[in-house]
Structures are given as structure tokens and as C-alpha cells.
Short mmCIF file of C-alpha atoms in Angstrom, two decimals:
data_model
loop_
_atom_site.label_atom_id
_atom_site.label_comp_id
_atom_site.label_asym_id
_atom_site.label_seq_id
_atom_site.Cartn_x
_atom_site.Cartn_y
_atom_site.Cartn_z
CA MET A 1 27.14 249.43 60.85
CA LYS A 2 24.67 251.05 63.23
CA PHE A 3 23.08 254.47 62.83
CA CYS A 4 22.22 256.65 65.83
CA ASP A 5 20.15 259.69 64.87
CA PHE A 6 20.22 262.50 67.43
CA SER A 7 18.56 265.10 65.21
CA GLY A 8 15.60 263.05 63.96
CA THR A 9 16.24 264.09 60.35
CA GLY A 10 17.81 260.87 59.10
CA PRO A 11 21.00 260.54 57.02
CA ARG A 12 22.01 263.55 54.95
CA PRO A 13 25.21 265.06 53.51
CA CYS A 14 27.62 265.50 56.38
CA ARG A 15 31.10 266.25 57.63
CA ALA A 16 32.44 263.26 59.58
CA VAL A 17 34.60 263.33 62.69
CA LEU A 18 36.46 260.01 62.76
CA GLY A 19 37.82 258.05 65.69
CA THR A 20 37.18 255.79 68.66
CA PHE A 21 36.69 258.72 71.06
CA ASP A 22 37.55 256.71 74.16
CA GLY A 23 37.25 259.10 77.09
CA MET A 24 36.00 262.02 74.98
CA HIS A 25 39.00 264.04 76.16
CA LYS A 26 40.30 267.50 75.27
CA GLY A 27 41.73 266.26 71.99
CA HIS A 28 38.36 264.90 70.92
CA ALA A 29 36.72 268.18 71.94
CA ALA A 30 39.07 269.98 69.55
CA LEU A 31 37.97 267.70 66.69
CA PHE A 32 34.29 268.43 67.25
CA ALA A 33 34.96 272.16 67.65
CA LYS A 34 36.76 272.23 64.27
CA ALA A 35 33.97 270.22 62.64
CA ALA A 36 31.28 272.51 64.06
CA GLU A 37 33.13 275.56 62.76
CA ARG A 38 33.42 274.08 59.27
CA CYS A 39 29.78 272.92 59.27
CA ARG A 40 28.64 276.45 60.06
CA GLU A 41 30.53 277.60 56.98
CA ASP A 42 29.09 275.13 54.48
CA GLY A 43 25.83 273.92 56.05
CA LEU A 44 26.75 270.23 56.20
CA ALA A 45 25.42 268.11 59.04
CA LEU A 46 27.94 267.04 61.66
CA CYS A 47 28.32 263.30 62.13
CA ALA A 48 30.69 261.07 64.03
CA VAL A 49 32.07 257.85 62.59
CA VAL A 50 32.89 255.77 65.65
CA ILE A 51 35.17 252.78 65.14
CA GLU A 52 34.84 250.47 68.12
CA ARG A 53 37.32 247.71 68.93
CA GLU A 54 35.85 244.40 70.07
CA THR A 55 38.34 243.90 72.91
CA GLY A 56 40.58 245.94 75.17
CA GLU A 57 40.26 248.27 78.14
CA ARG A 58 38.11 251.36 77.91
CA LEU A 59 38.10 254.67 79.75
CA MET A 60 34.41 254.98 79.03
CA PRO A 61 31.61 252.62 77.95
CA LEU A 62 30.16 253.15 74.50
CA GLU A 63 26.81 254.42 75.79
CA ARG A 64 28.48 257.25 77.71
CA ARG A 65 30.68 258.12 74.73
CA LEU A 66 27.66 258.40 72.46
CA GLU A 67 25.97 260.73 74.92
CA LEU A 68 29.04 263.00 75.06
CA ILE A 69 29.32 262.90 71.26
CA ARG A 70 25.71 264.12 71.09
CA LEU A 71 26.50 266.91 73.55
CA ALA A 72 29.55 267.82 71.44
CA GLY A 73 27.18 268.72 68.61
CA ALA A 74 26.89 265.61 66.44
CA ASP A 75 23.63 265.30 64.50
CA PHE A 76 24.07 261.55 64.12
CA VAL A 77 26.58 258.73 64.52
CA TYR A 78 27.66 255.84 62.34
CA LEU A 79 29.04 253.06 64.52
CA PHE A 80 31.32 250.34 63.18
CA MET A 81 32.93 247.45 64.96
CA LEU A 82 36.55 247.28 63.87
CA GLY A 83 36.07 243.79 62.46
CA GLU A 84 33.53 245.15 59.97
CA ILE A 85 35.99 247.46 58.24
CA LYS A 86 39.57 246.49 59.10
CA ALA A 87 39.98 244.49 55.86
CA LEU A 88 38.87 247.41 53.65
CA SER A 89 41.50 249.16 51.57
CA CYS A 90 41.92 252.86 52.16
CA SER A 91 40.10 253.75 48.95
CA ASP A 92 37.26 251.33 49.72
CA PHE A 93 36.87 252.87 53.17
CA ALA A 94 36.68 256.36 51.69
CA ASP A 95 34.14 255.15 49.11
CA LYS A 96 32.06 253.70 51.93
CA LEU A 97 32.06 257.07 53.66
CA LYS A 98 31.03 258.89 50.48
CA ASP A 99 28.49 256.43 49.07
CA GLU A 100 26.85 254.87 52.12
CA MET A 101 27.10 257.68 54.67
CA LEU A 102 26.94 260.73 52.41
CA VAL A 103 30.19 262.06 53.86
CA ARG A 104 31.41 265.07 51.91
CA ALA A 105 34.32 266.08 54.15
CA CYS A 106 36.14 264.82 57.25
CA VAL A 107 37.88 265.94 60.40
CA CYS A 108 40.45 263.68 62.08
CA GLY A 109 43.29 263.84 64.54
CA TYR A 110 46.95 264.06 63.61
CA ASN A 111 47.46 260.37 64.46
CA PHE A 112 44.33 258.92 62.83
CA ARG A 113 44.90 255.67 60.89
CA PHE A 114 42.50 253.75 58.70
CA GLY A 115 42.29 251.00 56.10
CA LYS A 116 43.78 247.52 56.00
CA ASP A 117 46.82 247.19 58.26
CA ARG A 118 46.24 250.81 59.34
CA ALA A 119 47.94 251.89 56.14
CA GLY A 120 46.06 255.18 55.73
CA SER A 121 46.93 258.47 57.39
CA GLY A 122 45.11 261.78 57.60
CA ASP A 123 47.11 263.03 54.61
CA LEU A 124 45.93 260.10 52.51
CA LEU A 125 42.33 260.61 53.64
CA ASN A 126 42.63 264.24 52.55
CA ARG A 127 43.51 263.07 49.05
CA LEU A 128 40.39 260.89 48.98
CA LEU A 129 38.02 263.30 50.76
CA PRO A 130 38.53 266.92 51.86
CA THR A 131 39.88 266.53 55.41
CA ASP A 132 40.87 268.89 58.21
CA ILE A 133 43.67 267.35 60.26
CA VAL A 134 43.69 268.67 63.84
CA PRO A 135 47.09 268.79 65.58
CA ALA A 136 47.73 267.34 69.01
CA VAL A 137 46.20 269.21 71.94
CA GLN A 138 48.87 269.95 74.53
CA THR A 139 48.36 270.23 78.29
CA GLU A 140 51.43 271.45 80.16
CA GLY A 141 53.59 270.35 77.24
CA GLU A 142 52.07 266.87 77.04
CA ALA A 143 49.98 265.61 74.12
CA VAL A 144 46.51 264.53 75.19
CA SER A 145 45.70 260.94 74.23
CA SER A 146 43.50 258.11 75.47
CA THR A 147 46.60 255.94 75.92
CA LYS A 148 48.27 258.49 78.18
CA ILE A 149 45.09 258.97 80.23
CA LYS A 150 44.79 255.20 80.72
CA GLU A 151 48.38 255.11 81.99
CA LEU A 152 47.71 257.93 84.45
CA VAL A 153 44.51 256.33 85.76
CA ALA A 154 46.24 252.96 86.16
CA MET A 155 48.97 254.72 88.18
CA GLY A 156 46.37 256.36 90.42
CA ASN A 157 47.20 259.85 89.18
CA THR A 158 43.58 260.83 88.70
CA GLU A 159 44.30 264.55 89.08
CA ARG A 160 46.62 264.57 86.06
CA ALA A 161 44.19 262.37 84.15
CA ALA A 162 41.46 264.93 84.82
CA ALA A 163 43.66 267.69 83.38
CA LEU A 164 43.93 265.77 80.09
CA LEU A 165 40.28 264.72 80.05
CA GLY A 166 38.90 268.14 80.85
CA ARG A 167 36.84 266.68 83.70
CA GLY A 168 37.28 264.17 86.52
CA TYR A 169 37.82 260.53 85.62
CA SER A 170 34.74 258.51 86.52
CA ILE A 171 33.28 255.05 86.42
CA GLY A 172 29.58 254.26 86.47
CA GLY A 173 27.52 251.25 87.32
CA VAL A 174 24.83 249.81 89.53
CA VAL A 175 25.17 249.34 93.30
CA LYS A 176 25.04 245.67 94.31
CA HIS A 177 24.89 243.90 97.64
CA GLY A 178 28.26 243.03 99.14
CA ARG A 179 29.11 241.39 102.44
CA GLY A 180 27.84 244.40 104.41
CA LEU A 181 31.06 244.67 106.40
CA GLY A 182 31.34 248.44 105.96
CA ALA A 183 28.07 248.96 107.83
CA ASP A 184 29.42 246.86 110.71
CA PHE A 185 32.33 249.35 111.00
CA GLY A 186 30.01 252.36 110.85
CA PHE A 187 30.85 253.17 107.23
CA PRO A 188 28.29 251.53 104.90
CA THR A 189 29.65 251.40 101.38
CA ALA A 190 28.18 251.24 97.89
CA ASN A 191 29.64 248.25 96.06
CA LEU A 192 29.84 249.27 92.41
CA THR A 193 29.53 246.84 89.53
CA PHE A 194 31.15 248.13 86.36
CA SER A 195 31.47 247.11 82.73
CA PRO A 196 34.13 244.50 81.83
CA GLY A 197 37.22 246.18 80.42
CA THR A 198 36.73 249.37 82.47
CA VAL A 199 40.03 251.03 83.34
CA LEU A 200 40.21 251.22 87.13
CA PRO A 201 42.56 253.42 89.15
CA ALA A 202 45.46 251.82 90.99
CA LYS A 203 44.67 250.14 94.30
CA GLY A 204 44.18 252.69 97.00
CA VAL A 205 41.83 255.06 98.78
CA TYR A 206 40.53 258.11 96.93
CA VAL A 207 38.55 261.24 97.60
CA THR A 208 35.64 261.01 95.17
CA GLU A 209 32.29 262.52 94.33
CA VAL A 210 29.32 260.25 93.68
CA TRP A 211 26.32 261.19 91.57
CA VAL A 212 23.12 259.45 92.61
CA ASP A 213 19.50 260.46 91.98
CA GLY A 214 20.68 263.71 90.40
CA ARG A 215 22.63 264.74 93.51
CA ARG A 216 26.37 264.87 94.17
CA PHE A 217 27.93 263.61 97.40
CA ARG A 218 31.53 263.78 98.59
CA ALA A 219 32.78 260.25 99.23
CA VAL A 220 35.74 258.05 100.13
CA THR A 221 36.29 255.21 97.68
CA ASN A 222 38.47 252.16 98.17
CA VAL A 223 39.73 250.43 95.03
CA GLY A 224 41.22 247.02 95.70
CA THR A 225 40.60 243.71 97.41
CA ARG A 226 40.05 244.75 101.09
CA PRO A 227 42.87 242.59 102.54
CA THR A 228 42.07 243.39 106.18
CA VAL A 229 38.76 241.49 105.92
CA GLY A 230 40.12 238.70 103.72
CA GLY A 231 38.80 240.03 100.44
CA THR A 232 40.10 238.66 97.14
CA GLN A 233 37.85 240.21 94.49
CA PHE A 234 38.94 243.51 92.93
CA ARG A 235 36.21 246.07 93.47
CA ALA A 236 35.39 249.74 94.07
CA GLU A 237 33.45 250.62 97.23
CA SER A 238 32.35 254.12 98.16
CA PHE A 239 31.27 255.58 101.48
CA LEU A 240 29.07 258.59 100.75
CA LEU A 241 29.37 261.38 103.31
CA ASP A 242 26.05 262.66 104.59
CA TYR A 243 23.94 260.31 102.46
CA THR A 244 20.91 258.61 103.95
CA GLY A 245 18.82 256.08 102.10
CA ASP A 246 19.06 252.79 100.23
CA LEU A 247 21.54 252.72 97.33
CA TYR A 248 21.04 249.11 96.26
CA GLU A 249 20.26 248.64 92.55
CA LYS A 250 20.66 252.36 91.89
CA PRO A 251 22.92 253.60 89.08
CA ILE A 252 25.73 255.83 90.33
CA GLU A 253 28.76 257.59 88.89
CA VAL A 254 31.98 257.78 90.91
CA ILE A 255 34.28 260.69 90.02
CA PHE A 256 37.87 260.30 91.26
CA LEU A 257 39.32 263.54 92.62
CA THR A 258 42.59 262.60 94.32
CA ARG A 259 44.39 259.60 95.80
CA LEU A 260 44.80 259.64 99.59
CA ARG A 261 46.87 256.53 100.26
CA ASP A 262 47.70 252.95 99.32
CA GLU A 263 45.32 250.15 100.19
CA MET A 264 46.64 248.64 103.42
CA LYS A 265 46.19 245.48 105.48
CA PHE A 266 45.56 246.44 109.10
CA ASP A 267 46.21 244.30 112.16
CA SER A 268 42.65 244.73 113.38
CA THR A 269 39.27 245.99 112.26
CA GLU A 270 39.57 248.66 114.96
CA ALA A 271 42.70 250.02 113.28
CA LEU A 272 40.94 249.92 109.92
CA THR A 273 37.95 251.81 111.33
CA ALA A 274 40.20 254.48 112.82
CA GLN A 275 41.98 254.94 109.48
CA ILE A 276 38.69 255.21 107.57
CA GLY A 277 37.66 257.92 110.01
CA GLN A 278 40.85 259.84 109.15
CA ASP A 279 40.18 259.32 105.43
CA VAL A 280 36.68 260.75 105.84
CA GLU A 281 38.00 263.87 107.56
CA LYS A 282 40.52 264.40 104.74
CA ALA A 283 37.75 263.97 102.19
CA ARG A 284 35.63 266.59 103.95
CA ALA A 285 38.55 269.01 103.95
CA TYR A 286 39.52 268.44 100.30
#
């Protein structure tokens, strides 16, 4: 277990919001809003109990999730790797919350599971600790969930994913040197390195916005292998409109707005360059 203290006061009696919080989407926002409301009523601190799986794809790296959890109003976070607690019985898990983390009440989603073999539900948790169970958040008749958002991103439907997230889907990382071919075509690109397990949009060309040095630039981003130039490695490369300067080794965030087209193999670099020019004009007009 790790303890992240945002308030500087140390552990104290709290109401815990429980989950993995991958993506920090609209459903998660509803959990924190309910917890904040209840904490105002009884004066408990607001904490998040984050249960992190060791493997699997993620919409968002842990560091970014923790930052959004802080912004959602949490005073502190208890972080567990799943392997630390998955063998605990439901009652032992609840005792751990009460005795080690000073949890006096909980907030969880309608589909929260806990304890060995995921045997515990929100109703059971409520019998062990006072618990508010928040129903599914619906967007256009569809329940918001991390699983659904992952499916939408993997399909390239970043606009629908944004509707469920409450903001544009993004990936962050550090710009690394590539082969420099984009500059040869007149469109120098930022080659983004990203965390292993990051969910990437489907292959294709996207209108994006890129945050760098505290500024936002409209961009065209290619996700794929760049078949026209013989590429084989899956990567995301962004051409920032109207940016001048050196991006190498800088951290950036790429926010996916909409998908323009499939990734294509062109017969010549001239045809590729002409198509990129059309993509740039569409990005400016978006």
C-alpha cells in the first residue's frame, strides 16, 4: 500500500471512493461528486482507494489519474496493487479499510466488486461499512464505463469516447528522434513515446490538439506504421500547425478530436505529401 497525501494533514477519518478510475470519466466524476457532498455533511476527509492491476491496457497512466483524482477533491489516496489484496476475504478487506485507513464510510459504483474472487458487491460493502452506491451515468442512453471507452478509442471513434470521458481522449509522452522523414516532405513530425499498455486509437489520421510548453496547437496526427516509407513500428506522429522550435525531449499531450481517414500506402512520396497537405487544410477548418 502507498499513501499519497494531497492535503498535507496525514491520515485521518475519511470517506473512501473505491475503484481503479481508469480514464477518470463521467462515471468517476459522479462518484467524487457524491463523496464530496457527503463529506460536507459529516466533516470526514475525502480519500480515494485506488486498486491498480499489474497488467492490461490503460486509458490513462497512473500519474495522470492521481492528478485528476486530486483535482476531483480527494485529500489523499491509498494505492494498492491488485496482487496485494485480491486474496483478502470481503470482511478482511472491509476491516483493512476501517483499521488501517480510518475509513468510516464509502462511495462506489453500481458495478464495484471486491474481495477474493470478486465475491463482494456494493450491497455487501454497505453491510460492512456505510456505503453510497452510485448508479450508472448515462450518455445518450449508454452507460459510461472504462471498457466501453477503450472499445471506442480502439475503433477510432474518439469523438464518442470524448462524450463518455467528458473531455478529449489524449495520450502523453516525450518527443523522441525518429527517421526525420516528415521534415523531408515539408511536414516535420513529433514522434511520441508513450507508456506500455497505453490504449491507442485505430490506425489512421486524426485532427488533434497538442499541448506543449503550456500552449495548445492544432495538429494532424498519424497513428500506424507509415507503410508508404516502409515503416513497421506502430507509433503516433504529430505535425503541429504553426509551431516553430525544437520539440525533441519535450513532454507533450496529444488530444484526439476526430478521425479524418484510414492510414494508406501511397504509390509515391509525392502523393503522400499532397494528401498530408489536404489533411492539414481539413485540420485547420475543423
